[in-house]
Amino acid sequence: MKPSEAPLQVMSHAVIGFPSLEENLGAINGLVAAGVNLIELQVPFTDPVADGPTLVNACYQGLANGGSVRATLALAREVSARHPQTTFILMSYLNPLYQYGLETLFRDAADAGIKGLIIPDWLVEQVEPCLPLLDELELAPILMVAPNIGDVRLKRICQASRRLLYVVARLGVTGHQTLWNQEFDQYLRRIRQHCTLPLAVGFGVRNAEDLRALNGKVEVAAVCSRYIEWQACGGGDYAASRIRELMVDADLISPIR
Amino acid sequence: MIRSQQGLFGKFGGRFVPEILLPTLLELEETFMTLREDGAFWQEYLTLTQQFSGRPTPLTPCHRLSGQIGGARIWLKREDLNHSGAHKINNVLGQGLLVQRMGKKRVIAETGAGQHGLATAIMAARLGLRATIYMGADDIERQYSNVFWMRQLGADVVPVSTGARTLKEAMDEALRDWAANSENTHYVLGTACGPAPFPELVTYFQSVIGQELRAQARAAFGHDPDAIVACVGGGSNAMGVFAPYIDCTEVKLIGVEAGGHSLEAGEHSVRLKAGIAHAGIAQGFKTLFLQNADGQLGHTHSIAAGLDYVGVSPIIAHLSQSGRLTADSATDEEVLAAFRRLLQTEGIIPALESSHALAGGFRHAARMNPDQNLVINLSGRGDKDIFNVARAFPQPEWTAFLRRELERQPESTSPAGESSHEAV
């Protein structure tokens, strides 16, 4: 499949309870106003093994401020009602959802207006048995692939993923720079051979050059750690303005509001 | 031999990791599964442990102690006499052979008490590999002598300052490093935890302890022991000594966890006692984790950094729930009393981790008959605990010596202790 003609969409992030439960709502409103159409709502976790220092610290702060699965679902209900055009995706490590009860979680998340799930430690073998229920609820498991994946497994993951495929741009954890070189293009071509879903690229998308490099190659770019860094240093309004600036600089949206 | 059902032990174990780690775990699993069917590989491993680590370790009778306690005859399986001072080196030497076969040039490890980090640094020095050791910042303070030696051996010791700054966080950080560097790096996981195949693989190498014990016990008293006692942090020394006895149901297997200050949340590391820990999925595997209702992992405490861990081997969780293993615990106070008792009665300096097995073992021995035999796996020696023990049993002369020694140390340009590879 060829990439779509529509401009690159930006996906951004909220860690529930970071910097506080009260501020989450305003920050999300700011992101929507800035033109972000896809937002991950991350359940904070004590042991986020796929995340780098920025998101690890946000998780700890989020937990200290009451971030939880229930708080995430409550926020999802509120923001999805307020912003029906925006796609909200629940991002969590497996254990908080497992303790909540996976099937109950699927139903409650769908009911709260969540459209997709990103769960880094939930492998395709464990996702597949849940697909009938997830499809029925129109709740999309958004699975991840990494550059070191073999073709057989890639195909299997592409078949189980729904709505988007999350393309981990490089080996490692979130929050560091990535190079968009020929090797990366080859990786994308390999994925497109097996995948008809739109591709969301994450891990190391940090500035306008990154977005320009990805525009026309993939459909979605996840700017998450960078956004949380801005939020940590200047608050939600500042972070939203920086995200908007990024999108304008990358010619993804027009500068006039 | 311990065999999983596709990585599972009952309902525990498995592999729950970011996709990025899967290829390297599968490569490791394939290498391990092939080699363990090869008798020559086990022989190569045994020879290495004999030539490098002083195996077989002795089975030592404790005559005075047994007389004092008045119950079963007490024997110690002397893993403290391994090179590096603990059973940890068994697993590390075995994984070193795997690293050589996989052709990787760098190893990483998590460590709590520092014994596994030290063993990994030793193996890396011997095989000419680069080593990075992740250790909780609080554990570094508790076990500084091991940190000192790891750095002398050329390893990079990275303090982990997130969360509770202990073993759990060190393991998270090692997994992050591995996600970035798995192509040239092997993660030498130190205990029978983590994603498959680690619990099975670590148990395989550590089972050398139990295999030796079987032969030694028969030679010493003509049959299998009536009971075997081991401390349980992650569970590698316990699995090592228990593994060959799993199907010998007449041998009682007792695992002693860290009772810490009390059973209040955050004050202990007791996971096997009913109703305290719950089945959960984290750090790549499913086991009993201390956690809250939202699935957030809890804080733990033990006087012994090596037992201060939030989860437990999935094999131990399974054996405990199926009734094969009897779970017990010892408080910090009981541990110090047992430490002192062994030291002064038998002239052996145990690690604080292993002193948990002593505390539990002494209790069980007292309820047994003099014609019965109880073996305690003495997993490590206590040299590393000199500062902790000095605090528990103060000696004014020691404190005065430390002051004098501080004045004798050369001025260092780097901040106290950290990142000083060139320290003399």
Coordinates of N, CA and C in Angstrom, one line a residue, chain B residues 8 15 25 39 72 76 141 209 275:
Chain B
L8 N 5.5 -21.7 30.6 CA 4.6 -21.5 31.7 C 4.9 -22.6 32.8
R15 N 5.8 -14.9 28.7 CA 6.7 -13.8 28.1 C 5.8 -12.6 27.8
L25 N 15.0 -12.7 22.7 CA 14.6 -13.7 23.6 C 14.4 -15.1 22.9
G39 N 24.7 -33.3 26.3 CA 25.4 -33.7 27.5 C 26.8 -33.1 27.6
A72 N 17.0 -31.7 64.5 CA 17.6 -32.4 63.4 C 19.1 -32.1 63.3
L76 N 25.2 -27.6 56.1 CA 25.2 -26.4 55.2 C 25.8 -26.8 53.9
E141 N 24.4 2.0 48.2 CA 24.8 2.5 49.5 C 24.9 1.3 50.5
I209 N 23.8 -27.0 42.1 CA 23.9 -27.1 43.6 C 23.2 -28.3 44.1
G275 N -2.6 -14.2 50.5 CA -3.3 -12.9 50.7 C -2.5 -11.7 50.7

